[in-house]
């Protein structure tokens, strides 16, 4: 990355270096100043008092394991993971079905699949979850699962479609010419390659699922944010800061590790197709002009899009 | 649907609120997001660090958490008195969406050919001239389609404000559905349609522009 960006400016000479040094000092001072101000304000608001002891020496007859294991881990983190784990396979299966329908030669199959994808991509997940709770009267857990499944099947179907569109058209033609049916060509030739190209985007989508499961908090499902709320309601107003801080750190750590995984796989795939080159279908030069690079850009923007 | 037509004024108020949140937070996120992107490619170390840390933190927090932090922590920790409801929603949405704007703009900057910046530098343009006259105008072209996708997600994200005392479309769906138990499906379908009225044209525009840019490149 530093290589790509450094091209924006000249390799600094003595004057630019001196100027950069001044800017570095100035901005360091500004940011340190802001941090000190935040820290001091927090301090004078009494944030750094004994309220943090609730994390290692909780009052009101609770033990450390009651707070961390029973509440934050079992009810909180597990509550956040559970709907995600349930939703992933269902959403994947439905997305696969939608993808097959969208590649169908018959418009009667293509059009409804397209409509379903566009409609559920354009509706807020929270609205679907509310519909689950109020309209279908289902348990909040299943309302969260419903919201996650409906939205992510549309998004994953869209990711797979983009992956298939990015393949050189020779792949499909080769499949058909050796006598595979269109469905066989799709399942055995196109989809495996599309999944590989779109793997980073698919993994980033897990971050979206994890983040969206927090919408369950609003419809009264018990997940990580709710466990923070339960804790500060139990231990008193002053521990609000403590528990919100703890769940914020947990969320950011979990999501950052998943994001890292996506970046890592993306980087590994890029180097792989570079070194092996001609052996990989994606790396082959005889696709449509710009096909391969367009894949890269498309994959990136999809990642950015889906990471919301 | 009948319940929605009877309560058209309520839905219209809610629709305007969703639009207001989308537009105001959208504009603010654009400004802040482009600034963050500039930070992240700048030659000055502390700015880069700030940009990276900020983006990584806010991109990886659920929006609900940001709302919760604004609601519960801004006053006791930093003494910042943020108006509850709409102002708080606008600030939270801006803090969140700006990170995605930043990442889209930054990857757009990186997608501009190295030769462009080299050519600009070789005719003696400064850093800001290179960025402002050569790189950004080209970057924005390839940035527009993914940026529209960011804003589609942003429009849908305004629904989170329903959980934090803002009466927008999702909150109106909840209220009308509870008030008209016989017509729950109609209420939700109608409100969903209100969102689609905003998001589908944006999606179509994004696809059109994507096709145009793809040919031009």
Coordinates of N, CA and C in Angstrom, one line a residue, chain A residues 127-144 146 219, chain B residues 177-178 180-182 184-185 188:
Chain A
X127 N -36.3 -3.6 9.5 CA -37.7 -3.7 9.1 C -38.2 -5.1 9.0
X128 N -37.3 -6.0 8.4 CA -37.7 -7.4 8.3 C -37.7 -8.0 9.7
X129 N -36.8 -7.6 10.6 CA -36.8 -8.2 11.9 C -38.1 -7.8 12.7
X130 N -38.5 -6.5 12.5 CA -39.7 -6.0 13.2 C -40.9 -6.8 12.6
X131 N -40.9 -7.1 11.3 CA -42.0 -7.8 10.7 C -42.0 -9.2 11.3
X132 N -40.9 -9.8 11.6 CA -40.9 -11.2 12.2 C -41.5 -11.1 13.6
X133 N -41.2 -10.1 14.4 CA -41.7 -10.0 15.7 C -43.2 -9.6 15.7
X134 N -43.5 -8.5 15.0 CA -44.9 -8.0 15.1 C -45.8 -8.8 14.1
X135 N -45.3 -9.1 12.9 CA -46.2 -9.7 11.9 C -46.3 -11.2 12.0
X136 N -45.2 -11.9 12.3 CA -45.3 -13.3 12.3 C -45.3 -13.8 13.7
X137 N -45.1 -12.9 14.7 CA -45.2 -13.3 16.1 C -44.2 -14.4 16.4
X138 N -43.0 -14.4 15.8 CA -42.0 -15.4 16.2 C -41.1 -14.9 17.3
X139 N -40.4 -15.8 17.9 CA -39.4 -15.6 18.9 C -38.4 -14.6 18.3
X140 N -37.9 -13.6 19.2 CA -36.9 -12.6 18.7 C -35.7 -13.3 18.0
X141 N -35.2 -14.5 18.5 CA -34.1 -15.1 17.9 C -34.4 -15.4 16.4
X142 N -35.6 -16.0 16.2 CA -36.0 -16.3 14.8 C -36.2 -15.1 14.0
X143 N -36.7 -14.0 14.6 CA -36.9 -12.8 13.9 C -35.5 -12.3 13.4
X144 N -34.5 -12.4 14.3 CA -33.2 -12.0 13.9 C -32.7 -12.9 12.7
X146 N -34.4 -14.5 10.6 CA -35.2 -14.2 9.4 C -34.6 -13.0 8.7
X219 N -34.9 -5.1 18.7 CA -36.2 -5.8 18.8 C -36.3 -6.7 20.0
Chain B
X177 N -48.2 -0.9 12.7 CA -48.5 -2.4 12.8 C -49.1 -2.7 14.1
X178 N -48.6 -2.1 15.2 CA -49.2 -2.4 16.5 C -50.6 -1.8 16.6
X180 N -52.7 -1.4 14.0 CA -53.6 -2.1 13.1 C -53.3 -3.6 12.9
X181 N -53.6 -4.4 14.0 CA -53.1 -5.8 14.0 C -53.7 -6.5 12.8
X182 N -54.8 -6.1 12.2 CA -55.4 -6.8 11.1 C -54.6 -6.6 9.8
X184 N -51.1 -6.0 9.4 CA -49.7 -5.9 9.6 C -48.9 -6.1 8.3
X185 N -49.3 -7.1 7.6 CA -48.5 -7.4 6.3 C -48.6 -6.2 5.4
X188 N -46.2 -3.4 6.6 CA -44.8 -3.7 6.4 C -44.5 -3.6 4.9

